Tab-separated table of C-alpha atoms in Angstrom:
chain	number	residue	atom	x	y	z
A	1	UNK	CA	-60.990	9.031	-78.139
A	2	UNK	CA	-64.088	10.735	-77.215
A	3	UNK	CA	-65.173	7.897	-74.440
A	4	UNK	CA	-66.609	9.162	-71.582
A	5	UNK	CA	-63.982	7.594	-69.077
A	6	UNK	CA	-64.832	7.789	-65.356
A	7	UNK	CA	-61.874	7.172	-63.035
A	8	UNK	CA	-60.120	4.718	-60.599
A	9	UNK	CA	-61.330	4.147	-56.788
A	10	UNK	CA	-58.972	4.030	-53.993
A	11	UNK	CA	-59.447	2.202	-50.837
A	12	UNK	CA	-62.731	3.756	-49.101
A	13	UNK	CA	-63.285	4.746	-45.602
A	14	UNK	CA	-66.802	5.934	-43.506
A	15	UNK	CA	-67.906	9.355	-43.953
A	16	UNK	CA	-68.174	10.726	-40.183
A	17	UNK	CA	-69.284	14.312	-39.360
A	18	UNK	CA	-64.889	14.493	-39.118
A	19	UNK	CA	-64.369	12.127	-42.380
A	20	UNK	CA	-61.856	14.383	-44.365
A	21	UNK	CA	-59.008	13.921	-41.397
A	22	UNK	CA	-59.857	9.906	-41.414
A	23	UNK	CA	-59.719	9.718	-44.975
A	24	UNK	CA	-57.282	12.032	-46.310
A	25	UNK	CA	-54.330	10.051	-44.192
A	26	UNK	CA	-55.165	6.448	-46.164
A	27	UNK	CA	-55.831	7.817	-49.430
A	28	UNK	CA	-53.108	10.294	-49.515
A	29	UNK	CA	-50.552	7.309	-48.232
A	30	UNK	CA	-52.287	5.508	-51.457
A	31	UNK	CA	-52.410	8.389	-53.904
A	32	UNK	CA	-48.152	8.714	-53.433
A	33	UNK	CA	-47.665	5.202	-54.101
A	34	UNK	CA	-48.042	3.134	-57.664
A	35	UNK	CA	-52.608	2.833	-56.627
A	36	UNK	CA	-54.473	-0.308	-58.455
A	37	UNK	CA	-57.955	0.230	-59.441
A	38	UNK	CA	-60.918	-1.222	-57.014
A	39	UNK	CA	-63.945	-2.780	-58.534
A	40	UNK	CA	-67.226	-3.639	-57.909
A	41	UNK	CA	-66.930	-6.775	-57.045
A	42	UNK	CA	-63.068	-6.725	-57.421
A	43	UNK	CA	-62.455	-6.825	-53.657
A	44	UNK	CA	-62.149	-4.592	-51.213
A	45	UNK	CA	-63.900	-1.092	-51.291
A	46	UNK	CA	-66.595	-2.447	-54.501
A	47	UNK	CA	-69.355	-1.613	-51.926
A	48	UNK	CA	-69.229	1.987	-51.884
A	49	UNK	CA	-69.862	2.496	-55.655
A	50	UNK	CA	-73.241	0.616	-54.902
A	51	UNK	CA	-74.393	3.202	-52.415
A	52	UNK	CA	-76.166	6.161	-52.751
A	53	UNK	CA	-73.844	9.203	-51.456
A	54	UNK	CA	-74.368	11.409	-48.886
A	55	UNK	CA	-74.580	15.297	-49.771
A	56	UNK	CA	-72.747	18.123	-48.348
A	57	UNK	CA	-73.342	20.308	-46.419
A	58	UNK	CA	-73.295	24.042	-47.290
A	59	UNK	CA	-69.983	24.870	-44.706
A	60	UNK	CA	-68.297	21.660	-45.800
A	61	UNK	CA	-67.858	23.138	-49.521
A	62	UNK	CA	-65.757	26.254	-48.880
A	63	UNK	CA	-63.447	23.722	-46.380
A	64	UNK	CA	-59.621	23.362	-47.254
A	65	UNK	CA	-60.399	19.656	-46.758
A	66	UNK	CA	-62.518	19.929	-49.554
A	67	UNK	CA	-60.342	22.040	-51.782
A	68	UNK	CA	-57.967	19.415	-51.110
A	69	UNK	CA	-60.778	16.626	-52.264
A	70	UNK	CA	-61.310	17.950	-55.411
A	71	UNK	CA	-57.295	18.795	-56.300
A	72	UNK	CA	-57.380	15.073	-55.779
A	73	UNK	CA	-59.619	14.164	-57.920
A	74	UNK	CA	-58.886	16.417	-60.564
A	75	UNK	CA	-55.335	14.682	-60.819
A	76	UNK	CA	-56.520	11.331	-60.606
A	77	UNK	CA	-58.867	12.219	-63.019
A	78	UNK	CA	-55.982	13.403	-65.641
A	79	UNK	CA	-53.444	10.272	-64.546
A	80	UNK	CA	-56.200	8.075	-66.037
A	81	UNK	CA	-56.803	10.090	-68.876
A	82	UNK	CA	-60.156	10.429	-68.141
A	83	UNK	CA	-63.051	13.246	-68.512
A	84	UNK	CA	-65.023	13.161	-65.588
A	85	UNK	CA	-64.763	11.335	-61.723
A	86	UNK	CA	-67.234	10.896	-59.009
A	87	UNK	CA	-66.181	10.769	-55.503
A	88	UNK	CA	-67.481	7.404	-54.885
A	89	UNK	CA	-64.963	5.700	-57.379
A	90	UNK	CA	-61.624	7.345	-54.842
A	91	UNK	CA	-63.773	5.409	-52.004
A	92	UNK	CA	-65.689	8.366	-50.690
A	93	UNK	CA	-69.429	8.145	-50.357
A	94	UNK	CA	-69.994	11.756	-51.230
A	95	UNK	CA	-72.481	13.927	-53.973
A	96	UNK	CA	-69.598	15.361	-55.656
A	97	UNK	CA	-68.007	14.898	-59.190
A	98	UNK	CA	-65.929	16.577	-61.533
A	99	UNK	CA	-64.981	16.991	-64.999
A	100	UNK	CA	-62.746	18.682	-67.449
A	101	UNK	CA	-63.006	18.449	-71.405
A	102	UNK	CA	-60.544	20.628	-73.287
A	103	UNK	CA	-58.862	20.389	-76.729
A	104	UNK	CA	-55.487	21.571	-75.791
A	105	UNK	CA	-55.748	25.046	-78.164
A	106	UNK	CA	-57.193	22.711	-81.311
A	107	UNK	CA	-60.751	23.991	-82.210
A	108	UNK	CA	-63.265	21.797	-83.501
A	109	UNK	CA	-66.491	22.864	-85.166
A	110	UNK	CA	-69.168	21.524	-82.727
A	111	UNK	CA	-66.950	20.956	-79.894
A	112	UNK	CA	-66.635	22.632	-76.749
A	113	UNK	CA	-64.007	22.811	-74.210
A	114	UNK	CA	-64.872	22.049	-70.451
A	115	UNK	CA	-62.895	23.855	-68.301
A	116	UNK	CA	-62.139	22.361	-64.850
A	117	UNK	CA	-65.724	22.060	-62.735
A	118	UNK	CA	-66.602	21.166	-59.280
A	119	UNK	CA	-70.201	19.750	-59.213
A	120	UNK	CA	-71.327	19.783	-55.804
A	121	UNK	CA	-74.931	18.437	-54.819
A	122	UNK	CA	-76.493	17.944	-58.132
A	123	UNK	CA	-79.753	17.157	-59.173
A	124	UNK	CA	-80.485	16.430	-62.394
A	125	UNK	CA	-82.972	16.491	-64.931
A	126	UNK	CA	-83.887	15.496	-68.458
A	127	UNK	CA	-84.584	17.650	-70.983
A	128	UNK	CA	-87.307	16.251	-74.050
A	129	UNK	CA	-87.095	12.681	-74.836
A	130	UNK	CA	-84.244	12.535	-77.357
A	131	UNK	CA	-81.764	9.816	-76.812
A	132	UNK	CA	-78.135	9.009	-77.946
A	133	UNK	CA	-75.528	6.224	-77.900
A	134	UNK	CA	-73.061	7.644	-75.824
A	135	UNK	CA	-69.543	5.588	-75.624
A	136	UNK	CA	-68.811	5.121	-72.646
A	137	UNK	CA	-66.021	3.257	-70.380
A	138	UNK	CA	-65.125	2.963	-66.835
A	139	UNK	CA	-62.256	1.605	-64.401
A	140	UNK	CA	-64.747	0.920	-61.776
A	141	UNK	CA	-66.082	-2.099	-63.578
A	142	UNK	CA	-64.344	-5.551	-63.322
A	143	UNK	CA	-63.242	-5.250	-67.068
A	144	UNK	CA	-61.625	-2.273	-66.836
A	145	UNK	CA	-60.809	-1.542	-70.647
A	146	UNK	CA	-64.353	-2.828	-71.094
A	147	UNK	CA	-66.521	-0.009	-73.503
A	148	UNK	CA	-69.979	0.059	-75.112
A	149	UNK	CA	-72.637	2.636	-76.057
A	150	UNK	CA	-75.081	3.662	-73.421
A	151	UNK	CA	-78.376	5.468	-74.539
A	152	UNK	CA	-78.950	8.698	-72.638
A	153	UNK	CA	-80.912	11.813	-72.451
A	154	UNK	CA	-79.262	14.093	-75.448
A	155	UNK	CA	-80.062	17.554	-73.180
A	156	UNK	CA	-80.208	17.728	-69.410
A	157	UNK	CA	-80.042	20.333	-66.967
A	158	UNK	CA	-78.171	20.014	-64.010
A	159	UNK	CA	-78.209	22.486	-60.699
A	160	UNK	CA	-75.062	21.879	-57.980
A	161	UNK	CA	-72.771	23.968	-56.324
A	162	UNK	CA	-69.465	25.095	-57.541
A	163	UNK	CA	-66.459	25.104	-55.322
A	164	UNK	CA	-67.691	28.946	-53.399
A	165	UNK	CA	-71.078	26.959	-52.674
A	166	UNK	CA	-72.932	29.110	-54.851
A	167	UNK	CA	-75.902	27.643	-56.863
A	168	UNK	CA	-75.359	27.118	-60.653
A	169	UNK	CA	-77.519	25.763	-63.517
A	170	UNK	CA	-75.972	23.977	-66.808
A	171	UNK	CA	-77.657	23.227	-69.558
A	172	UNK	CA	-75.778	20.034	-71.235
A	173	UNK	CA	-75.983	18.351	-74.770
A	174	UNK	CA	-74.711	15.773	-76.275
A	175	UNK	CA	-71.357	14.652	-75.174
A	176	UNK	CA	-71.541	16.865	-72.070
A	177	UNK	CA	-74.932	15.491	-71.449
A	178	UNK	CA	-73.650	11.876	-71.299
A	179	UNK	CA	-70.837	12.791	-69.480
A	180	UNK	CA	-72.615	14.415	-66.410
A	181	UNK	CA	-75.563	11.586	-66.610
A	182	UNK	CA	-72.260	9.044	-66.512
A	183	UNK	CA	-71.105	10.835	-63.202
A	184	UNK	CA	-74.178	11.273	-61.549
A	185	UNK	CA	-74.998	8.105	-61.720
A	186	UNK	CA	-71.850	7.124	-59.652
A	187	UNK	CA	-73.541	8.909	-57.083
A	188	UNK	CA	-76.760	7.143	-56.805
A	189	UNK	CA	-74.951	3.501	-57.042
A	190	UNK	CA	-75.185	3.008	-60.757
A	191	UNK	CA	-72.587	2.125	-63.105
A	192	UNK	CA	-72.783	2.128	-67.035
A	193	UNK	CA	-73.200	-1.802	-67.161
A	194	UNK	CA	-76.098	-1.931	-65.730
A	195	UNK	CA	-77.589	0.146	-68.163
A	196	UNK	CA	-78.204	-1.802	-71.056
A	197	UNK	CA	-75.165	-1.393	-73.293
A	198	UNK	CA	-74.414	-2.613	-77.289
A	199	UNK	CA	-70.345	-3.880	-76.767
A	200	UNK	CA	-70.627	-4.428	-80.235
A	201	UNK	CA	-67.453	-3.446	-82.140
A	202	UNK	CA	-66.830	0.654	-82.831
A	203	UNK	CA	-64.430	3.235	-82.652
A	204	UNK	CA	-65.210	6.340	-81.178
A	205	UNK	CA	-64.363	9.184	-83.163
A	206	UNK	CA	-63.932	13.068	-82.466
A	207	UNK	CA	-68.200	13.216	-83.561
A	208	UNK	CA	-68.367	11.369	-80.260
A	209	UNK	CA	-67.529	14.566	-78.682
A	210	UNK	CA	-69.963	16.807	-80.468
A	211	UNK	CA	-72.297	18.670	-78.140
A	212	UNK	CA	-72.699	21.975	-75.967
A	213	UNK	CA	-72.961	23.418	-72.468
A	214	UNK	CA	-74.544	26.663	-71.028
A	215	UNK	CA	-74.731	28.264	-68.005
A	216	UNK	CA	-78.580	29.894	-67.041
């Protein structure tokens, strides 16, 4: 509870200026059937999570190809019980993640819900030079159950796109702060491991999940 969990990869294809059509009739072929996770160095499709992804462009955003790209990866997000998903890890070298966070009605002092979000095209940036030990985990690493505590910025600010293309700022801290730092790396080629990570023995509790967002 409270890991920042980053999704399962399904067999990759080349982005082309006409990707989507290409890639939407493997994966969705995959995504209907019973899909095992791909690693880095797992077998095929590792590569793409070690490259850095493409953006998009401003009239590829508003596409129903797109819409359809993020539906996906919001459910593949949830069927892995995870928090957030970059589109490198479903085999598509492209600067988009998402990310959802909510308590299901409970309230928690210090806790935030993240509603669904579509981060298109972000660039981030760190905030002061506080750190934390985020706990993190990821099926895109060979040891999939695998979990440790990364240290990362405690407030960053991050400027995408949301899903109408229009240009948004957040302002993230602590949990939501690892979580988007998690993501983004995905799309520079980057998993948590090679970060340098304490596996020691812990169990992440709901204080993992203290922290904020804002909007500017």
């Amino acid at each position: 509870f409270g890991v920042c969990w980053s999704g399962m990869l399904l067999r990759p294809s080349r982005a082309t200026p006409s990707f989507f059509s290409r890639w939407f009739t493997t994966t969705n072929k995959l995504f209907l059937s019973k899909v095992r996770p791909v690693v880095q160095n797992g077998g095929t499709g590792g590569d793409v999570l070690r490259k850095v992804a493409r953006p998009f462009e401003d009239e590829e955003i508003t596409t129903d190809e797109t819409r359809k790209l993020t539906k996906m990866m919001r459910e593949v997000m949830l069927q892995n019980d995870g928090v957030g998903l970059a589109a490198p890890q479903i085999g598509l070298s492209k600067r988009v993640f998402v990310a959802q966070m909510e308590l299901d009605g409970v309230e928690v002092e210090g806790i935030q819900s993240l509603p669904f979000t579509v981060f298109f095209n972000p660039k981030l940036t760190p905030l002061g030079e506080k750190k934390f030990e985020n706990a993190e985990g990821c099926l895109s690493v060979e040891e999939g159950s695998l979990m440790g505590l990364v240290d990362r910025h405690h407030k960053v600010q991050v400027k995408f796109q949301n899903e109408e293309g229009k240009h948004k700022t957040m302002v993230a801290e602590g949990f939501f702060a690892g979580l988007v730092q998690h993501e983004y790396d995905h799309l520079n080629g980057i998993l948590f491991t090679d970060h340098e990570v304490k596996y020691e023995d812990f169990t992440p509790s709901v204080n993992s999940l203290l922290g904020s967002f804002r909007y500017e």
